[in-house]
Amino acid sequence: AQRVTQPEKLLSVFKGAPVELKCNYSYSGSPELFWYVQYSRQRLQLLLRHISRESIKGFTADLNKGETSFHLKKPFAQEEDSAMYYCALSRWNTDKLIFGTGTRLQVFP
Amino acid sequence: SQTIHQWPATLVQPVGSPLSLECTVEGTSNPNLYWYRQAAGRGLQLLFYSVGIGQISSEVPQNLSASRPQDRQFILSSKKLLLSDSGFYLCAWSVRGRGEDEKLFFGSGTQLSVL
């Protein structure tokens, strides 16, 4: 069965500290992995997807098929990074997304 | 440009009352449409998705139903609300075959409180 696990409900760091939001998945085929973000009073929106292999707002995520992980990382957190982050997967070339339970990131000044 | 409208933004309903949440998409045709629920501590759960008018797939057994009377309209309903139906409901759309583009576009959500 498809499943996405985000073990941390809340992650608190100080500005300038490194950040890693964990995401593990279970899926037997070739999944597409995504990170979505919801800033305060804004809509849920795509942050990045693994096939793009790009850095968005300083965040990167590498798909590790051996560990079935897709952790989101940023070397130096900013206060404006405070938001709810969701990891999600879909079967290759389909639109239906399975989301994790989300991790709230708090960045203190 | 494409936009998605979802209303109402907040709703307080008594147990046993009916429910109707509406979602419409503009600027695109034949979208895939989705209803997600964001319950406390449970993340985003896919409830229904639709690939066309009158075509509804239910992901989880529940007290809710969905309908798609028009190409760009998606309605979430219940005949009798339960306390456990409380949550934040999100409508989303996608266009098949977008390739590298964003996968899902979300509405602003409806916060439903069943008392």
JSON list of C-alpha atoms in Angstrom, two decimals:
[
{"chain": "A", "resi": 1, "resn": "ALA", "atom": "CA", "xyz": [0.00, 0.00, 0.00]},
{"chain": "A", "resi": 2, "resn": "GLN", "atom": "CA", "xyz": [1.08, 3.55, -0.64]},
{"chain": "A", "resi": 3, "resn": "ARG", "atom": "CA", "xyz": [1.99, 5.43, 2.51]},
{"chain": "A", "resi": 4, "resn": "VAL", "atom": "CA", "xyz": [3.85, 8.61, 3.43]},
{"chain": "A", "resi": 5, "resn": "THR", "atom": "CA", "xyz": [5.25, 9.08, 6.91]},
{"chain": "A", "resi": 6, "resn": "GLN", "atom": "CA", "xyz": [6.36, 12.36, 8.43]},
{"chain": "A", "resi": 7, "resn": "PRO", "atom": "CA", "xyz": [7.49, 11.46, 11.95]},
{"chain": "A", "resi": 8, "resn": "GLU", "atom": "CA", "xyz": [7.72, 15.00, 13.31]},
{"chain": "A", "resi": 9, "resn": "LYS", "atom": "CA", "xyz": [4.58, 17.03, 13.96]},
{"chain": "A", "resi": 10, "resn": "LEU", "atom": "CA", "xyz": [6.57, 20.08, 14.98]},
{"chain": "A", "resi": 11, "resn": "LEU", "atom": "CA", "xyz": [10.11, 21.18, 14.31]},
{"chain": "A", "resi": 12, "resn": "SER", "atom": "CA", "xyz": [11.44, 24.32, 15.99]},
{"chain": "A", "resi": 13, "resn": "VAL", "atom": "CA", "xyz": [14.76, 25.93, 15.11]},
{"chain": "A", "resi": 14, "resn": "PHE", "atom": "CA", "xyz": [16.44, 29.30, 15.38]},
{"chain": "A", "resi": 15, "resn": "LYS", "atom": "CA", "xyz": [17.11, 31.50, 12.40]},
{"chain": "A", "resi": 16, "resn": "GLY", "atom": "CA", "xyz": [20.29, 30.47, 10.62]},
{"chain": "A", "resi": 17, "resn": "ALA", "atom": "CA", "xyz": [20.19, 26.88, 11.85]},
{"chain": "A", "resi": 18, "resn": "PRO", "atom": "CA", "xyz": [20.02, 23.95, 9.43]},
{"chain": "A", "resi": 19, "resn": "VAL", "atom": "CA", "xyz": [16.65, 22.31, 8.86]},
{"chain": "A", "resi": 20, "resn": "GLU", "atom": "CA", "xyz": [15.75, 18.77, 7.87]},
{"chain": "A", "resi": 21, "resn": "LEU", "atom": "CA", "xyz": [12.11, 17.70, 7.60]},
{"chain": "A", "resi": 22, "resn": "LYS", "atom": "CA", "xyz": [11.89, 13.95, 7.37]},
{"chain": "A", "resi": 23, "resn": "CYS", "atom": "CA", "xyz": [9.72, 12.02, 4.96]},
{"chain": "A", "resi": 24, "resn": "ASN", "atom": "CA", "xyz": [9.64, 8.27, 4.38]},
{"chain": "A", "resi": 25, "resn": "TYR", "atom": "CA", "xyz": [7.42, 6.46, 1.96]},
{"chain": "A", "resi": 26, "resn": "SER", "atom": "CA", "xyz": [6.30, 2.99, 1.08]},
{"chain": "A", "resi": 27, "resn": "TYR", "atom": "CA", "xyz": [5.43, 2.16, -2.49]},
{"chain": "A", "resi": 28, "resn": "SER", "atom": "CA", "xyz": [6.24, -0.84, -4.60]},
{"chain": "A", "resi": 29, "resn": "GLY", "atom": "CA", "xyz": [6.60, 0.90, -7.96]},
{"chain": "A", "resi": 30, "resn": "SER", "atom": "CA", "xyz": [8.28, 4.08, -9.15]},
{"chain": "A", "resi": 31, "resn": "PRO", "atom": "CA", "xyz": [6.77, 6.99, -7.27]},
{"chain": "A", "resi": 32, "resn": "GLU", "atom": "CA", "xyz": [6.86, 10.70, -7.83]},
{"chain": "A", "resi": 33, "resn": "LEU", "atom": "CA", "xyz": [7.66, 12.58, -4.63]},
{"chain": "A", "resi": 34, "resn": "PHE", "atom": "CA", "xyz": [6.68, 16.14, -3.74]},
{"chain": "A", "resi": 35, "resn": "TRP", "atom": "CA", "xyz": [6.89, 18.67, -0.98]},
{"chain": "A", "resi": 36, "resn": "TYR", "atom": "CA", "xyz": [3.94, 21.02, -0.52]},
{"chain": "A", "resi": 37, "resn": "VAL", "atom": "CA", "xyz": [3.94, 24.05, 1.78]},
{"chain": "A", "resi": 38, "resn": "GLN", "atom": "CA", "xyz": [1.18, 26.06, 3.43]},
{"chain": "A", "resi": 39, "resn": "TYR", "atom": "CA", "xyz": [2.17, 29.45, 4.77]},
{"chain": "A", "resi": 40, "resn": "SER", "atom": "CA", "xyz": [-0.09, 31.22, 7.26]},
{"chain": "A", "resi": 41, "resn": "ARG", "atom": "CA", "xyz": [-3.32, 32.33, 5.58]},
{"chain": "A", "resi": 42, "resn": "GLN", "atom": "CA", "xyz": [-2.22, 31.07, 2.18]},
{"chain": "A", "resi": 43, "resn": "ARG", "atom": "CA", "xyz": [-3.20, 28.14, 0.02]},
{"chain": "A", "resi": 44, "resn": "LEU", "atom": "CA", "xyz": [-1.37, 24.87, -0.01]},
{"chain": "A", "resi": 45, "resn": "GLN", "atom": "CA", "xyz": [1.14, 25.06, -2.84]},
{"chain": "A", "resi": 46, "resn": "LEU", "atom": "CA", "xyz": [3.87, 23.00, -4.42]},
{"chain": "A", "resi": 47, "resn": "LEU", "atom": "CA", "xyz": [7.37, 23.66, -3.08]},
{"chain": "A", "resi": 48, "resn": "LEU", "atom": "CA", "xyz": [9.36, 21.18, -5.11]},
{"chain": "A", "resi": 49, "resn": "ARG", "atom": "CA", "xyz": [9.20, 17.78, -6.83]},
{"chain": "A", "resi": 50, "resn": "HIS", "atom": "CA", "xyz": [11.94, 15.22, -7.01]},
{"chain": "A", "resi": 51, "resn": "ILE", "atom": "CA", "xyz": [12.11, 14.94, -10.79]},
{"chain": "A", "resi": 52, "resn": "SER", "atom": "CA", "xyz": [12.90, 18.65, -11.09]},
{"chain": "A", "resi": 53, "resn": "ARG", "atom": "CA", "xyz": [16.03, 18.29, -8.96]},
{"chain": "A", "resi": 54, "resn": "GLU", "atom": "CA", "xyz": [16.04, 22.00, -8.24]},
{"chain": "A", "resi": 55, "resn": "SER", "atom": "CA", "xyz": [16.37, 24.21, -5.18]},
{"chain": "A", "resi": 56, "resn": "ILE", "atom": "CA", "xyz": [13.37, 26.34, -4.28]},
{"chain": "A", "resi": 57, "resn": "LYS", "atom": "CA", "xyz": [13.72, 29.07, -1.64]},
{"chain": "A", "resi": 58, "resn": "GLY", "atom": "CA", "xyz": [16.95, 27.38, -0.58]},
{"chain": "A", "resi": 59, "resn": "PHE", "atom": "CA", "xyz": [15.25, 24.02, 0.02]},
{"chain": "A", "resi": 60, "resn": "THR", "atom": "CA", "xyz": [16.40, 20.80, -1.59]},
{"chain": "A", "resi": 61, "resn": "ALA", "atom": "CA", "xyz": [15.19, 17.23, -1.36]},
{"chain": "A", "resi": 62, "resn": "ASP", "atom": "CA", "xyz": [16.87, 14.12, -2.66]},
{"chain": "A", "resi": 63, "resn": "LEU", "atom": "CA", "xyz": [15.01, 10.92, -3.36]},
{"chain": "A", "resi": 64, "resn": "ASN", "atom": "CA", "xyz": [16.80, 8.00, -1.69]},
{"chain": "A", "resi": 65, "resn": "LYS", "atom": "CA", "xyz": [15.25, 4.85, -3.05]},
{"chain": "A", "resi": 66, "resn": "GLY", "atom": "CA", "xyz": [17.38, 2.62, -0.84]},
{"chain": "A", "resi": 67, "resn": "GLU", "atom": "CA", "xyz": [16.10, 4.27, 2.32]},
{"chain": "A", "resi": 68, "resn": "THR", "atom": "CA", "xyz": [12.71, 5.16, 0.75]},
{"chain": "A", "resi": 69, "resn": "SER", "atom": "CA", "xyz": [13.16, 8.71, 1.96]},
{"chain": "A", "resi": 70, "resn": "PHE", "atom": "CA", "xyz": [12.64, 12.20, 0.57]},
{"chain": "A", "resi": 71, "resn": "HIS", "atom": "CA", "xyz": [13.85, 14.49, 3.32]},
{"chain": "A", "resi": 72, "resn": "LEU", "atom": "CA", "xyz": [13.57, 18.27, 2.86]},
{"chain": "A", "resi": 73, "resn": "LYS", "atom": "CA", "xyz": [16.67, 20.25, 3.77]},
{"chain": "A", "resi": 74, "resn": "LYS", "atom": "CA", "xyz": [17.80, 23.83, 4.05]},
{"chain": "A", "resi": 75, "resn": "PRO", "atom": "CA", "xyz": [21.22, 24.83, 5.37]},
{"chain": "A", "resi": 76, "resn": "PHE", "atom": "CA", "xyz": [20.16, 28.13, 6.95]},
{"chain": "A", "resi": 77, "resn": "ALA", "atom": "CA", "xyz": [16.55, 28.57, 8.07]},
{"chain": "A", "resi": 78, "resn": "GLN", "atom": "CA", "xyz": [14.78, 31.92, 7.76]},
{"chain": "A", "resi": 79, "resn": "GLU", "atom": "CA", "xyz": [11.82, 33.20, 9.76]},
{"chain": "A", "resi": 80, "resn": "GLU", "atom": "CA", "xyz": [9.72, 33.29, 6.60]},
{"chain": "A", "resi": 81, "resn": "ASP", "atom": "CA", "xyz": [10.19, 29.53, 6.26]},
{"chain": "A", "resi": 82, "resn": "SER", "atom": "CA", "xyz": [7.77, 29.03, 9.15]},
{"chain": "A", "resi": 83, "resn": "ALA", "atom": "CA", "xyz": [4.88, 27.05, 7.68]},
{"chain": "A", "resi": 84, "resn": "MET", "atom": "CA", "xyz": [3.23, 23.64, 7.43]},
{"chain": "A", "resi": 85, "resn": "TYR", "atom": "CA", "xyz": [5.10, 21.23, 5.17]},
{"chain": "A", "resi": 86, "resn": "TYR", "atom": "CA", "xyz": [3.56, 18.15, 3.58]},
{"chain": "A", "resi": 87, "resn": "CYS", "atom": "CA", "xyz": [5.37, 15.36, 1.82]},
{"chain": "A", "resi": 88, "resn": "ALA", "atom": "CA", "xyz": [3.37, 13.58, -0.88]},
{"chain": "A", "resi": 89, "resn": "LEU", "atom": "CA", "xyz": [3.70, 10.83, -3.45]},
{"chain": "A", "resi": 90, "resn": "SER", "atom": "CA", "xyz": [1.89, 9.71, -6.53]},
{"chain": "A", "resi": 91, "resn": "ARG", "atom": "CA", "xyz": [2.20, 6.82, -8.90]},
{"chain": "A", "resi": 92, "resn": "TRP", "atom": "CA", "xyz": [4.26, 7.74, -11.91]},
{"chain": "A", "resi": 93, "resn": "ASN", "atom": "CA", "xyz": [2.37, 9.97, -14.32]},
{"chain": "A", "resi": 94, "resn": "THR", "atom": "CA", "xyz": [-0.83, 10.15, -12.27]},
{"chain": "A", "resi": 95, "resn": "ASP", "atom": "CA", "xyz": [-2.34, 13.10, -10.47]},
{"chain": "A", "resi": 96, "resn": "LYS", "atom": "CA", "xyz": [-3.67, 11.46, -7.32]},
{"chain": "A", "resi": 97, "resn": "LEU", "atom": "CA", "xyz": [-1.47, 12.46, -4.40]},
{"chain": "A", "resi": 98, "resn": "ILE", "atom": "CA", "xyz": [-1.08, 10.68, -1.07]},
{"chain": "A", "resi": 99, "resn": "PHE", "atom": "CA", "xyz": [-0.01, 13.09, 1.64]},
{"chain": "A", "resi": 100, "resn": "GLY", "atom": "CA", "xyz": [1.80, 12.65, 4.91]},
{"chain": "A", "resi": 101, "resn": "THR", "atom": "CA", "xyz": [0.49, 14.08, 8.16]},
{"chain": "A", "resi": 102, "resn": "GLY", "atom": "CA", "xyz": [2.60, 17.21, 7.82]},
{"chain": "A", "resi": 103, "resn": "THR", "atom": "CA", "xyz": [5.32, 18.89, 9.86]},
{"chain": "A", "resi": 104, "resn": "ARG", "atom": "CA", "xyz": [4.95, 22.38, 11.24]},
{"chain": "A", "resi": 105, "resn": "LEU", "atom": "CA", "xyz": [8.23, 24.27, 11.02]},
{"chain": "A", "resi": 106, "resn": "GLN", "atom": "CA", "xyz": [8.75, 27.14, 13.42]},
{"chain": "A", "resi": 107, "resn": "VAL", "atom": "CA", "xyz": [11.78, 29.37, 12.89]},
{"chain": "A", "resi": 108, "resn": "PHE", "atom": "CA", "xyz": [12.51, 31.66, 15.82]},
{"chain": "A", "resi": 109, "resn": "PRO", "atom": "CA", "xyz": [14.45, 34.94, 15.46]},
{"chain": "B", "resi": 1, "resn": "SER", "atom": "CA", "xyz": [-5.41, 32.00, -16.01]},
{"chain": "B", "resi": 2, "resn": "GLN", "atom": "CA", "xyz": [-6.90, 29.18, -14.04]},
{"chain": "B", "resi": 3, "resn": "THR", "atom": "CA", "xyz": [-8.54, 29.81, -10.67]},
{"chain": "B", "resi": 4, "resn": "ILE", "atom": "CA", "xyz": [-10.35, 27.65, -8.17]},
{"chain": "B", "resi": 5, "resn": "HIS", "atom": "CA", "xyz": [-13.13, 28.91, -5.95]},
{"chain": "B", "resi": 6, "resn": "GLN", "atom": "CA", "xyz": [-14.29, 27.15, -2.83]},
{"chain": "B", "resi": 7, "resn": "TRP", "atom": "CA", "xyz": [-17.03, 28.26, -0.44]},
{"chain": "B", "resi": 8, "resn": "PRO", "atom": "CA", "xyz": [-17.96, 28.89, 2.25]},
{"chain": "B", "resi": 9, "resn": "ALA", "atom": "CA", "xyz": [-14.71, 29.63, 4.05]},
{"chain": "B", "resi": 10, "resn": "THR", "atom": "CA", "xyz": [-16.09, 28.63, 7.44]},
{"chain": "B", "resi": 11, "resn": "LEU", "atom": "CA", "xyz": [-19.19, 26.70, 8.44]},
{"chain": "B", "resi": 12, "resn": "VAL", "atom": "CA", "xyz": [-20.67, 25.71, 11.77]},
{"chain": "B", "resi": 13, "resn": "GLN", "atom": "CA", "xyz": [-23.35, 23.05, 11.59]},
{"chain": "B", "resi": 14, "resn": "PRO", "atom": "CA", "xyz": [-25.25, 21.00, 14.19]},
{"chain": "B", "resi": 15, "resn": "VAL", "atom": "CA", "xyz": [-24.98, 17.24, 14.27]},
{"chain": "B", "resi": 16, "resn": "GLY", "atom": "CA", "xyz": [-27.54, 15.65, 11.99]},
{"chain": "B", "resi": 17, "resn": "SER", "atom": "CA", "xyz": [-27.83, 18.62, 9.64]},
{"chain": "B", "resi": 18, "resn": "PRO", "atom": "CA", "xyz": [-27.09, 18.39, 5.89]},
{"chain": "B", "resi": 19, "resn": "LEU", "atom": "CA", "xyz": [-23.96, 19.68, 4.21]},
{"chain": "B", "resi": 20, "resn": "SER", "atom": "CA", "xyz": [-23.13, 21.10, 0.83]},
{"chain": "B", "resi": 21, "resn": "LEU", "atom": "CA", "xyz": [-19.71, 22.47, -0.04]},
{"chain": "B", "resi": 22, "resn": "GLU", "atom": "CA", "xyz": [-19.10, 23.76, -3.53]},
{"chain": "B", "resi": 23, "resn": "CYS", "atom": "CA", "xyz": [-15.97, 24.10, -5.61]},
{"chain": "B", "resi": 24, "resn": "THR", "atom": "CA", "xyz": [-15.65, 25.55, -9.10]},
{"chain": "B", "resi": 25, "resn": "VAL", "atom": "CA", "xyz": [-12.69, 25.86, -11.43]},
{"chain": "B", "resi": 26, "resn": "GLU", "atom": "CA", "xyz": [-12.25, 28.54, -14.06]},
{"chain": "B", "resi": 27, "resn": "GLY", "atom": "CA", "xyz": [-9.92, 28.82, -17.01]},
{"chain": "B", "resi": 28, "resn": "THR", "atom": "CA", "xyz": [-9.53, 25.15, -17.81]},
{"chain": "B", "resi": 29, "resn": "SER", "atom": "CA", "xyz": [-11.62, 22.33, -19.16]},
{"chain": "B", "resi": 30, "resn": "ASN", "atom": "CA", "xyz": [-11.95, 18.67, -18.26]},
{"chain": "B", "resi": 31, "resn": "PRO", "atom": "CA", "xyz": [-9.91, 18.93, -15.07]},
{"chain": "B", "resi": 32, "resn": "ASN", "atom": "CA", "xyz": [-9.46, 16.17, -12.55]},
{"chain": "B", "resi": 33, "resn": "LEU", "atom": "CA", "xyz": [-11.12, 17.30, -9.33]},
{"chain": "B", "resi": 34, "resn": "TYR", "atom": "CA", "xyz": [-10.42, 16.25, -5.75]},
{"chain": "B", "resi": 35, "resn": "TRP", "atom": "CA", "xyz": [-11.78, 16.65, -2.25]},
{"chain": "B", "resi": 36, "resn": "TYR", "atom": "CA", "xyz": [-9.28, 16.35, 0.60]},
{"chain": "B", "resi": 37, "resn": "ARG", "atom": "CA", "xyz": [-9.88, 16.59, 4.33]},
{"chain": "B", "resi": 38, "resn": "GLN", "atom": "CA", "xyz": [-7.32, 17.90, 6.76]},
{"chain": "B", "resi": 39, "resn": "ALA", "atom": "CA", "xyz": [-8.20, 16.57, 10.21]},
{"chain": "B", "resi": 40, "resn": "ALA", "atom": "CA", "xyz": [-6.23, 17.37, 13.33]},
{"chain": "B", "resi": 41, "resn": "GLY", "atom": "CA", "xyz": [-3.19, 15.12, 13.56]},
{"chain": "B", "resi": 42, "resn": "ARG", "atom": "CA", "xyz": [-4.11, 13.18, 10.44]},
{"chain": "B", "resi": 43, "resn": "GLY", "atom": "CA", "xyz": [-2.72, 15.23, 7.60]},
{"chain": "B", "resi": 44, "resn": "LEU", "atom": "CA", "xyz": [-4.41, 15.46, 4.24]},
{"chain": "B", "resi": 45, "resn": "GLN", "atom": "CA", "xyz": [-6.69, 12.58, 3.39]},
{"chain": "B", "resi": 46, "resn": "LEU", "atom": "CA", "xyz": [-8.04, 12.10, -0.12]},
{"chain": "B", "resi": 47, "resn": "LEU", "atom": "CA", "xyz": [-11.83, 11.66, 0.06]},
{"chain": "B", "resi": 48, "resn": "PHE", "atom": "CA", "xyz": [-13.03, 11.74, -3.55]},
{"chain": "B", "resi": 49, "resn": "TYR", "atom": "CA", "xyz": [-11.70, 12.34, -7.00]},
{"chain": "B", "resi": 50, "resn": "SER", "atom": "CA", "xyz": [-13.37, 12.78, -10.36]},
{"chain": "B", "resi": 51, "resn": "VAL", "atom": "CA", "xyz": [-12.05, 12.49, -13.88]},
{"chain": "B", "resi": 52, "resn": "GLY", "atom": "CA", "xyz": [-15.24, 13.71, -15.57]},
{"chain": "B", "resi": 53, "resn": "ILE", "atom": "CA", "xyz": [-18.88, 14.68, -15.22]},
{"chain": "B", "resi": 54, "resn": "GLY", "atom": "CA", "xyz": [-20.75, 12.15, -13.14]},
{"chain": "B", "resi": 55, "resn": "GLN", "atom": "CA", "xyz": [-17.60, 10.10, -12.50]},
{"chain": "B", "resi": 56, "resn": "ILE", "atom": "CA", "xyz": [-16.77, 9.92, -8.81]},
{"chain": "B", "resi": 57, "resn": "SER", "atom": "CA", "xyz": [-14.33, 7.64, -7.01]},
{"chain": "B", "resi": 58, "resn": "SER", "atom": "CA", "xyz": [-14.41, 7.34, -3.27]},
{"chain": "B", "resi": 59, "resn": "GLU", "atom": "CA", "xyz": [-11.16, 6.70, -1.48]},
{"chain": "B", "resi": 60, "resn": "VAL", "atom": "CA", "xyz": [-12.43, 6.00, 2.02]},
{"chain": "B", "resi": 61, "resn": "PRO", "atom": "CA", "xyz": [-15.77, 4.81, 3.43]},
{"chain": "B", "resi": 62, "resn": "GLN", "atom": "CA", "xyz": [-17.50, 7.68, 5.12]},
{"chain": "B", "resi": 63, "resn": "ASN", "atom": "CA", "xyz": [-20.58, 9.70, 5.79]},
{"chain": "B", "resi": 64, "resn": "LEU", "atom": "CA", "xyz": [-19.94, 12.02, 2.84]},
{"chain": "B", "resi": 65, "resn": "SER", "atom": "CA", "xyz": [-20.69, 11.92, -0.87]},
{"chain": "B", "resi": 66, "resn": "ALA", "atom": "CA", "xyz": [-19.52, 13.90, -3.88]},
{"chain": "B", "resi": 67, "resn": "SER", "atom": "CA", "xyz": [-21.08, 14.89, -7.16]},
{"chain": "B", "resi": 68, "resn": "ARG", "atom": "CA", "xyz": [-19.89, 16.53, -10.35]},
{"chain": "B", "resi": 69, "resn": "PRO", "atom": "CA", "xyz": [-22.93, 17.95, -12.16]},
{"chain": "B", "resi": 70, "resn": "GLN", "atom": "CA", "xyz": [-20.84, 20.10, -14.51]},
{"chain": "B", "resi": 71, "resn": "ASP", "atom": "CA", "xyz": [-17.33, 19.85, -15.91]},
{"chain": "B", "resi": 72, "resn": "ARG", "atom": "CA", "xyz": [-15.86, 22.44, -13.56]},
{"chain": "B", "resi": 73, "resn": "GLN", "atom": "CA", "xyz": [-18.10, 22.01, -10.52]},
{"chain": "B", "resi": 74, "resn": "PHE", "atom": "CA", "xyz": [-17.47, 19.61, -7.66]},
{"chain": "B", "resi": 75, "resn": "ILE", "atom": "CA", "xyz": [-19.81, 19.32, -4.68]},
{"chain": "B", "resi": 76, "resn": "LEU", "atom": "CA", "xyz": [-19.24, 17.63, -1.33]},
{"chain": "B", "resi": 77, "resn": "SER", "atom": "CA", "xyz": [-22.40, 16.64, 0.53]},
{"chain": "B", "resi": 78, "resn": "SER", "atom": "CA", "xyz": [-23.78, 14.88, 3.53]},
{"chain": "B", "resi": 79, "resn": "LYS", "atom": "CA", "xyz": [-27.37, 14.09, 4.49]},
{"chain": "B", "resi": 80, "resn": "LYS", "atom": "CA", "xyz": [-26.61, 14.01, 8.24]},
{"chain": "B", "resi": 81, "resn": "LEU", "atom": "CA", "xyz": [-23.40, 15.38, 9.65]},
{"chain": "B", "resi": 82, "resn": "LEU", "atom": "CA", "xyz": [-21.49, 13.60, 12.40]},
{"chain": "B", "resi": 83, "resn": "LEU", "atom": "CA", "xyz": [-19.11, 15.13, 14.93]},
{"chain": "B", "resi": 84, "resn": "SER", "atom": "CA", "xyz": [-16.27, 13.28, 13.23]},
{"chain": "B", "resi": 85, "resn": "ASP", "atom": "CA", "xyz": [-16.95, 15.17, 9.99]},
{"chain": "B", "resi": 86, "resn": "SER", "atom": "CA", "xyz": [-15.36, 18.29, 11.50]},
{"chain": "B", "resi": 87, "resn": "GLY", "atom": "CA", "xyz": [-12.22, 19.33, 9.71]},
{"chain": "B", "resi": 88, "resn": "PHE", "atom": "CA", "xyz": [-10.69, 21.47, 7.03]},
{"chain": "B", "resi": 89, "resn": "TYR", "atom": "CA", "xyz": [-11.89, 20.52, 3.54]},
{"chain": "B", "resi": 90, "resn": "LEU", "atom": "CA", "xyz": [-9.80, 21.31, 0.51]},
{"chain": "B", "resi": 91, "resn": "CYS", "atom": "CA", "xyz": [-10.82, 21.16, -3.12]},
{"chain": "B", "resi": 92, "resn": "ALA", "atom": "CA", "xyz": [-8.10, 20.71, -5.72]},
{"chain": "B", "resi": 93, "resn": "TRP", "atom": "CA", "xyz": [-7.78, 20.31, -9.47]},
{"chain": "B", "resi": 94, "resn": "SER", "atom": "CA", "xyz": [-5.25, 19.07, -11.94]},
{"chain": "B", "resi": 95, "resn": "VAL", "atom": "CA", "xyz": [-4.95, 18.64, -15.68]},
{"chain": "B", "resi": 96, "resn": "ARG", "atom": "CA", "xyz": [-3.75, 15.31, -16.88]},
{"chain": "B", "resi": 97, "resn": "GLY", "atom": "CA", "xyz": [-0.55, 15.29, -18.85]},
{"chain": "B", "resi": 98, "resn": "ARG", "atom": "CA", "xyz": [0.88, 18.54, -17.53]},
{"chain": "B", "resi": 99, "resn": "GLY", "atom": "CA", "xyz": [4.28, 16.93, -17.40]},
{"chain": "B", "resi": 100, "resn": "GLU", "atom": "CA", "xyz": [6.66, 19.10, -15.45]},
{"chain": "B", "resi": 101, "resn": "ASP", "atom": "CA", "xyz": [4.00, 21.54, -14.27]},
{"chain": "B", "resi": 102, "resn": "GLU", "atom": "CA", "xyz": [2.54, 21.73, -10.80]},
{"chain": "B", "resi": 103, "resn": "LYS", "atom": "CA", "xyz": [0.63, 18.58, -9.99]},
{"chain": "B", "resi": 104, "resn": "LEU", "atom": "CA", "xyz": [-2.32, 19.84, -7.93]},
{"chain": "B", "resi": 105, "resn": "PHE", "atom": "CA", "xyz": [-3.80, 23.30, -7.43]},
{"chain": "B", "resi": 106, "resn": "PHE", "atom": "CA", "xyz": [-5.67, 23.80, -4.17]},
{"chain": "B", "resi": 107, "resn": "GLY", "atom": "CA", "xyz": [-8.57, 25.99, -3.16]},
{"chain": "B", "resi": 108, "resn": "SER", "atom": "CA", "xyz": [-8.55, 28.10, -0.02]},
{"chain": "B", "resi": 109, "resn": "GLY", "atom": "CA", "xyz": [-10.46, 25.53, 1.99]},
{"chain": "B", "resi": 110, "resn": "THR", "atom": "CA", "xyz": [-13.57, 25.33, 4.19]},
{"chain": "B", "resi": 111, "resn": "GLN", "atom": "CA", "xyz": [-13.28, 24.97, 7.95]},
{"chain": "B", "resi": 112, "resn": "LEU", "atom": "CA", "xyz": [-16.24, 22.85, 9.04]},
{"chain": "B", "resi": 113, "resn": "SER", "atom": "CA", "xyz": [-17.16, 22.59, 12.69]},
{"chain": "B", "resi": 114, "resn": "VAL", "atom": "CA", "xyz": [-19.89, 20.13, 13.62]},
{"chain": "B", "resi": 115, "resn": "LEU", "atom": "CA", "xyz": [-21.32, 20.80, 17.09]}
]
